[in-house]
Amino acid sequence: MTLDVGFLGHRFMGRAHANALARLPMFFPDAPATNLDVVVGRDESALATAVDRLGFDRCATDWREVLDEVDVLYNLAPNRLHVEPSIAALDAGTHVLCEKPLAHTLSAAERMAEAARRSDATAGTAFNYRFVPAVQYAKRLVEEGFLGDLRHVRATYLQDWLVDPEEPWSWRNDAELAGSGALGDLGAHSLDLARFLTGDDVERLSGHLRTFTEERPVEGGGGDGGGSDGGNPETRPVTVDDAYTAQVEFASGATGLFEASRVAPGRANANEVELDGTGGSIRFDLERLNELEVCGADDRGFETVLVTGEDDPYLDRWWPPGHVLGWEHAHVHENYEFLTAAAEGESFAPDFRDGLDVQRLLDAIQRSDERGEWVSV
Ligand code: SOE
């Protein structure tokens, strides 16, 4: 059986997932066959390029017209647009892999999780870092009891692409479209990794959001930015956070510190998680994603374990031992697992409930910031 696939969105994540689908027949021949049927967007010239470069049969400008024609919808659109198309697709029996965060608001995420619950189709939230081999290796260590009793979770996700105040405005700077900024875009990954790795739930937290640049130029705006009148460039307000921090308490009694930023020079895409327990510590750093740092409670320091052997998760599918993997490979693993689950009528993890659980944390961090006090989740 060949699954007809539709993408809503075709930019960064469109390329990441199209690349993953192209790799599957070569490296994961047991994956269900897919046909890139249709890519949906608004900009017709960009859509034509996407058809050409990503390998779709056709393009469309209205997602409503294609839902009945595809078996799987990849929802890669701005966060607010995750909601209605995903719900409509699930109601039509179409499988959905939706980018993170699940939605722009908690109530929207609740509606999406409810749609997934009532549908027979498979629904997944694209927390791709779960599928990095070193992260899966870390999870195995935790499940084997290496950490003992969990004491601390420390997770930071830092980027630098908004350091320059002249960096143009985009939907990622808009609360209506995105819901939040660094919090939802990057913090969602950290919060999901913490849940995934520890299996622990956050019970209460104190969150803080900051916006350092209050407005940004609109690309192609008037004035100095490229217009003819020589006046000030047109700008739009930034209504989301550039950075957040959160202090949390887990149900187990462990404590956690979380931070994300888009204004951290030198940190292009630094996603780090560290877990400390009575038995030892484990540290993952996306900038060195083929390694895991591990320290037993009686050791004198961290040992670096290379996760590049054929016994490591997914590694036997790729190259001989030691031939390292990159960021894009996690998307391939994620797509392999999702499509296999969809073709077999199974559920996939992370599903929309996982997306909703993370959304509850995002919402609690925003609530705490607004109230200036600790809140329960
Ligand atoms: C942009 O900040 C972004 O593409 C995120 O949206 C992704 O989730 C992250 O993996 C990389 O950075």
Coordinates of C-alpha atoms and ligand atoms in Angstrom, one line a residue:
M1 CA 0.0 0.0 0.0
T2 CA 1.3 3.5 -0.9
L3 CA 0.3 6.3 1.4
D4 CA -0.5 9.6 -0.4
V5 CA 1.0 12.4 1.6
G6 CA 0.0 16.1 1.7
F7 CA 2.2 18.8 3.3
L8 CA 0.7 22.0 4.7
G9 CA 3.8 24.2 4.6
H10 CA 7.0 23.8 2.6
R11 CA 9.7 25.9 4.1
F12 CA 12.3 24.8 6.7
M13 CA 10.2 21.9 8.1
G14 CA 8.8 21.1 4.7
R15 CA 12.3 20.4 3.5
A16 CA 13.2 18.5 6.6
H17 CA 10.3 16.1 6.2
A18 CA 10.6 15.8 2.4
N19 CA 14.2 14.9 2.9
A20 CA 13.2 12.3 5.5
L21 CA 10.6 10.8 3.1
A22 CA 13.2 10.6 0.3
R23 CA 15.7 8.8 2.5
L24 CA 13.2 6.1 3.8
P25 CA 13.1 3.8 0.8
M26 CA 16.9 3.7 0.6
F27 CA 17.7 3.2 4.3
F28 CA 14.5 2.0 5.9
P29 CA 13.1 -0.2 3.1
D30 CA 10.5 -1.7 5.5
A31 CA 8.9 1.7 5.8
P32 CA 5.5 2.1 4.1
A33 CA 5.8 3.5 0.6
T34 CA 4.8 7.1 0.2
N35 CA 3.8 9.3 -2.7
L36 CA 4.3 13.1 -2.2
D37 CA 0.9 14.0 -3.6
V38 CA 0.3 17.6 -2.8
V39 CA 1.9 20.6 -1.1
V40 CA -0.4 23.3 0.2
G41 CA 0.5 27.0 0.8
R42 CA -0.4 30.5 -0.1
D43 CA 2.5 31.8 -2.2
E44 CA 2.1 30.3 -5.7
S45 CA 5.6 30.9 -6.9
A46 CA 7.1 29.4 -3.7
L47 CA 4.7 26.5 -4.1
A48 CA 5.9 25.8 -7.7
T49 CA 9.5 25.7 -6.4
A50 CA 8.4 23.4 -3.6
V51 CA 6.7 21.0 -6.1
D52 CA 9.9 21.0 -8.2
R53 CA 12.5 20.7 -5.5
L54 CA 10.7 18.5 -2.9
G55 CA 9.2 16.2 -5.5
F56 CA 5.4 16.7 -5.1
D57 CA 3.0 15.8 -7.9
R58 CA 1.1 19.1 -7.5
C59 CA 0.3 22.1 -5.3
A60 CA -2.9 23.7 -3.9
T61 CA -3.8 26.8 -2.0
D62 CA -6.7 25.6 0.1
W63 CA -6.1 22.7 2.5
R64 CA -9.8 22.0 2.6
E65 CA -9.7 20.8 -1.0
V66 CA -7.1 18.1 -0.4
L67 CA -8.0 16.5 2.9
D68 CA -10.1 13.8 1.3
E69 CA -7.4 13.1 -1.3
V70 CA -4.5 12.2 1.0
D71 CA -3.9 9.5 3.5
V72 CA -1.5 11.5 5.7
L73 CA -1.3 15.2 6.4
Y74 CA 1.9 16.8 7.6
N75 CA 0.9 20.0 9.3
L76 CA 4.0 22.2 9.1
A77 CA 2.2 25.5 9.1
P78 CA 2.5 28.4 11.6
N79 CA 1.1 27.2 15.0
R80 CA -2.3 28.7 14.8
L81 CA -2.9 26.8 11.5
H82 CA -2.1 23.5 13.2
V83 CA -5.6 23.6 14.7
E84 CA -8.4 23.5 12.1
P85 CA -6.6 21.5 9.4
S86 CA -5.5 18.9 11.9
I87 CA -8.9 18.5 13.4
A88 CA -10.6 18.3 10.0
A89 CA -8.1 15.8 8.8
L90 CA -8.5 13.5 11.8
D91 CA -12.3 13.8 11.5
A92 CA -11.9 12.7 7.9
G93 CA -9.8 9.7 9.0
T94 CA -6.6 11.1 7.7
H95 CA -3.4 10.5 9.7
V96 CA -1.7 13.7 11.0
L97 CA 1.9 14.5 11.9
C98 CA 1.8 18.0 13.3
E99 CA 4.8 20.2 14.1
K100 CA 5.4 21.5 17.6
P101 CA 4.1 23.2 19.7
L102 CA 0.8 21.4 19.1
A103 CA -1.1 24.7 19.0
H104 CA -0.9 28.4 19.8
T105 CA -3.2 28.1 22.9
L106 CA -4.1 25.5 25.5
S107 CA -7.7 25.5 24.5
A108 CA -6.8 24.8 20.8
A109 CA -4.5 22.0 21.9
E110 CA -7.3 20.5 24.0
R111 CA -9.6 20.5 20.9
M112 CA -6.8 18.8 18.8
A113 CA -6.2 16.1 21.4
E114 CA -10.0 15.5 21.6
A115 CA -10.1 15.1 17.8
A116 CA -7.2 12.7 18.0
R117 CA -9.0 10.7 20.7
R118 CA -12.2 10.3 18.7
S119 CA -10.4 9.5 15.4
D120 CA -9.2 6.1 14.3
A121 CA -6.4 7.8 12.4
T122 CA -2.8 8.1 13.8
A123 CA -1.9 11.5 15.3
G124 CA 1.7 12.5 16.1
T125 CA 3.4 15.6 17.5
A126 CA 6.8 16.1 15.8
F127 CA 9.1 16.3 18.8
N128 CA 11.9 15.1 16.6
Y129 CA 14.7 15.2 19.2
R130 CA 13.2 12.1 20.8
F131 CA 14.6 10.2 17.8
V132 CA 18.2 11.2 18.1
P133 CA 20.0 7.9 18.8
A134 CA 21.9 9.4 21.8
V135 CA 18.6 10.6 23.3
Q136 CA 17.1 7.1 23.0
Y137 CA 20.3 5.7 24.5
A138 CA 19.8 8.1 27.4
K139 CA 16.3 6.9 27.8
R140 CA 17.4 3.3 28.0
L141 CA 19.9 4.2 30.7
V142 CA 17.2 5.9 32.7
E143 CA 14.8 2.9 32.3
E144 CA 17.6 0.6 33.5
G145 CA 17.8 2.6 36.7
F146 CA 21.2 4.3 36.1
L147 CA 20.0 7.6 37.6
G148 CA 18.7 6.1 40.9
D149 CA 16.3 8.7 42.3
L150 CA 16.0 11.7 40.1
R151 CA 17.2 15.0 41.7
H152 CA 17.6 17.6 39.0
V153 CA 16.6 18.3 35.4
R154 CA 18.4 21.1 33.6
A155 CA 17.4 21.9 30.0
T156 CA 18.4 24.9 27.9
Y157 CA 17.7 25.5 24.2
L158 CA 19.5 28.5 22.9
Q159 CA 19.6 30.1 19.4
D160 CA 20.9 33.4 18.2
W161 CA 19.0 34.4 15.0
L162 CA 17.1 37.3 16.7
V163 CA 20.2 38.9 18.2
D164 CA 20.1 41.6 15.5
P165 CA 17.2 44.0 16.1
E166 CA 17.1 44.5 12.3
E167 CA 16.3 40.8 11.7
P168 CA 12.9 41.0 9.9
W169 CA 9.6 40.3 11.6
S170 CA 8.0 36.9 10.9
W171 CA 5.0 34.9 12.2
R172 CA 7.3 33.5 14.8
N173 CA 7.2 37.0 16.5
D174 CA 3.5 37.2 16.6
A175 CA 1.4 36.0 19.6
E176 CA -1.8 35.5 17.5
L177 CA 0.0 33.1 15.1
A178 CA 2.6 31.5 17.3
G179 CA 1.2 31.7 20.8
S180 CA 4.6 32.3 22.3
G181 CA 8.2 32.8 21.1
A182 CA 11.3 31.0 22.3
L183 CA 9.0 29.4 24.9
G184 CA 6.8 27.4 22.5
D185 CA 9.3 27.1 19.7
L186 CA 12.3 25.9 21.7
G187 CA 11.0 25.3 25.2
A188 CA 8.5 22.9 23.9
H189 CA 11.4 20.6 22.9
S190 CA 13.1 20.9 26.3
L191 CA 9.9 20.2 28.2
D192 CA 9.1 17.2 26.0
L193 CA 12.6 15.8 26.4
A194 CA 12.3 16.1 30.1
R195 CA 9.0 14.3 30.2
F196 CA 10.2 11.7 27.7
L197 CA 13.5 10.9 29.5
T198 CA 12.3 11.0 33.1
G199 CA 8.7 9.9 32.8
D200 CA 8.1 12.5 35.6
D201 CA 5.4 15.2 35.6
V202 CA 5.9 18.8 36.5
E203 CA 3.5 19.7 39.3
R204 CA 4.2 23.4 39.9
L205 CA 6.4 26.1 38.4
S206 CA 7.6 29.7 38.2
G207 CA 8.0 31.1 34.7
H208 CA 9.5 34.3 33.3
L209 CA 9.3 35.7 29.8
R210 CA 11.2 38.5 28.3
T211 CA 11.0 40.4 25.0
F212 CA 14.1 42.5 24.4
T213 CA 13.3 43.8 20.9
E214 CA 9.8 45.3 20.9
E215 CA 9.4 45.8 17.1
R216 CA 11.1 44.5 14.0
P217 CA 11.2 45.7 10.4
V218 CA 8.9 44.1 7.9
E219 CA 10.8 42.5 5.0
G220 CA 10.3 44.6 1.9
G221 CA 8.8 47.4 4.0
G222 CA 9.1 51.0 2.9
G223 CA 11.8 53.6 3.6
D224 CA 15.4 52.7 4.4
G225 CA 14.4 49.1 4.3
G226 CA 14.1 49.3 0.5
G227 CA 11.2 51.8 -0.2
S228 CA 11.4 54.9 -2.3
D229 CA 10.5 57.5 0.4
G230 CA 13.8 57.3 2.3
G231 CA 11.8 57.4 5.7
N232 CA 11.9 54.9 8.5
P233 CA 11.3 51.3 7.6
E234 CA 7.9 49.9 8.3
T235 CA 7.9 47.8 11.5
R236 CA 5.6 45.4 13.3
P237 CA 5.4 44.8 17.1
V238 CA 6.9 41.7 18.6
T239 CA 4.2 40.2 20.8
V240 CA 6.1 37.1 22.0
D241 CA 9.0 36.4 24.2
D242 CA 12.6 36.4 22.9
A243 CA 13.6 34.3 25.9
Y244 CA 12.0 32.4 28.9
T245 CA 13.2 30.8 32.1
A246 CA 11.3 28.4 34.4
Q247 CA 12.0 26.8 37.7
V248 CA 9.9 23.7 38.2
E249 CA 9.0 21.0 40.7
F250 CA 8.4 17.4 39.6
A251 CA 5.9 15.0 41.2
S252 CA 8.9 12.9 42.3
G253 CA 10.3 15.8 44.3
A254 CA 13.0 16.5 41.7
T255 CA 13.7 20.1 40.8
G256 CA 14.1 21.5 37.3
L257 CA 15.6 24.6 35.5
F258 CA 14.6 25.4 32.0
E259 CA 15.7 28.2 29.7
A260 CA 15.4 29.1 26.0
S261 CA 16.5 32.1 24.0
R262 CA 16.6 33.3 20.4
V263 CA 19.1 36.1 21.4
A264 CA 22.1 34.1 22.7
P265 CA 25.1 34.9 20.6
G266 CA 27.3 31.9 19.7
R267 CA 24.4 29.5 20.2
A268 CA 23.0 28.8 16.8
N269 CA 21.0 25.7 17.8
A270 CA 22.2 24.5 21.3
N271 CA 19.8 22.1 22.8
E272 CA 21.1 20.6 26.1
V273 CA 19.5 18.4 28.7
E274 CA 21.2 17.2 31.9
L275 CA 19.7 14.7 34.4
D276 CA 21.1 14.2 37.9
G277 CA 20.1 11.4 40.3
T278 CA 21.4 9.6 43.3
G279 CA 23.0 7.0 41.0
G280 CA 24.6 9.3 38.5
S281 CA 24.2 12.0 35.8
I282 CA 23.5 12.0 32.1
R283 CA 24.1 14.9 29.8
F284 CA 23.0 15.4 26.1
D285 CA 24.1 18.3 23.9
L286 CA 22.7 18.6 20.4
E287 CA 26.0 20.3 19.3
R288 CA 27.6 16.9 19.9
L289 CA 24.7 14.7 19.0
N290 CA 26.6 11.5 18.5
E291 CA 27.8 11.5 22.1
L292 CA 26.3 11.1 25.5
E293 CA 28.1 12.2 28.7
V294 CA 27.6 9.8 31.6
C295 CA 28.9 10.0 35.2
G296 CA 28.2 7.3 37.9
A297 CA 27.8 8.6 41.4
D298 CA 31.2 7.2 42.3
D299 CA 33.0 8.3 39.2
R300 CA 35.4 11.2 39.2
G301 CA 33.9 12.9 36.2
F302 CA 31.9 12.4 33.0
E303 CA 32.7 9.8 30.5
T304 CA 31.9 10.5 26.9
V305 CA 30.1 7.6 25.3
L306 CA 30.0 7.5 21.5
V307 CA 26.6 6.6 20.3
T308 CA 27.7 5.5 16.8
G309 CA 27.8 1.7 17.0
E310 CA 25.6 -0.7 15.1
D311 CA 23.9 -1.7 18.4
D312 CA 22.8 1.8 19.0
P313 CA 19.2 2.9 18.1
Y314 CA 18.7 3.1 14.3
L315 CA 22.5 3.1 13.7
D316 CA 22.5 -0.2 11.8
R317 CA 20.3 1.4 9.2
W318 CA 22.9 3.9 8.1
W319 CA 26.7 3.5 7.9
P320 CA 29.4 1.3 9.4
P321 CA 30.1 2.0 13.2
G322 CA 31.6 5.4 13.9
H323 CA 30.2 7.1 10.7
V324 CA 28.3 9.8 12.6
L325 CA 24.8 11.0 12.0
G326 CA 23.4 14.6 11.9
W327 CA 20.3 16.6 12.8
E328 CA 18.3 15.5 9.7
H329 CA 18.6 11.8 10.6
A330 CA 16.3 12.2 13.7
H331 CA 13.6 13.4 11.2
V332 CA 14.1 10.2 9.2
H333 CA 13.7 8.0 12.3
E334 CA 10.6 10.0 13.4
N335 CA 9.0 9.6 9.9
Y336 CA 9.8 5.9 9.9
E337 CA 8.1 5.3 13.2
F338 CA 5.1 7.6 12.4
L339 CA 4.4 6.1 9.0
T340 CA 4.8 2.6 10.2
A341 CA 2.3 3.2 13.0
A342 CA -0.1 4.9 10.6
A343 CA 0.1 2.1 8.0
E344 CA -0.6 -0.5 10.8
G345 CA -3.4 1.5 12.4
E346 CA -1.4 1.9 15.6
S347 CA -0.8 4.9 17.8
F348 CA 2.5 6.8 17.6
A349 CA 4.5 8.4 20.4
P350 CA 4.7 11.3 20.9
D351 CA 1.0 11.7 20.2
F352 CA -1.4 14.6 20.6
R353 CA -1.7 13.9 24.3
D354 CA 2.0 14.4 24.6
G355 CA 1.6 17.6 22.6
L356 CA -1.2 18.7 25.0
D357 CA 0.8 17.9 28.1
V358 CA 3.6 20.1 26.9
Q359 CA 1.1 22.8 26.0
R360 CA -0.2 22.7 29.6
L361 CA 3.4 23.5 30.7
L362 CA 3.8 26.3 28.1
D363 CA 0.5 27.8 29.3
A364 CA 1.5 27.5 33.0
I365 CA 4.8 29.2 32.3
Q366 CA 2.9 32.1 30.6
R367 CA 0.3 32.2 33.5
S368 CA 3.0 32.3 36.1
D369 CA 4.8 35.1 34.3
E370 CA 1.6 37.2 34.0
R371 CA 0.8 36.7 37.7
G372 CA 4.3 36.9 39.0
E373 CA 3.9 33.8 41.2
W374 CA 4.3 30.1 41.3
V375 CA 1.4 28.2 39.6
S376 CA 0.2 24.6 39.6
V377 CA 0.1 22.8 36.3
Ligands
SOE1 C1 13.5 27.5 14.7 O1 13.7 28.2 15.9 C2 13.6 26.0 14.8 O2 13.4 25.6 13.5 C3 12.5 25.3 15.6 O3 11.2 25.7 15.1 C4 12.7 23.8 15.5 O4 11.8 23.1 16.3 C5 14.1 23.5 16.1 O5 14.3 22.1 16.0 C6 15.1 24.2 15.3 O6 14.8 25.6 15.3

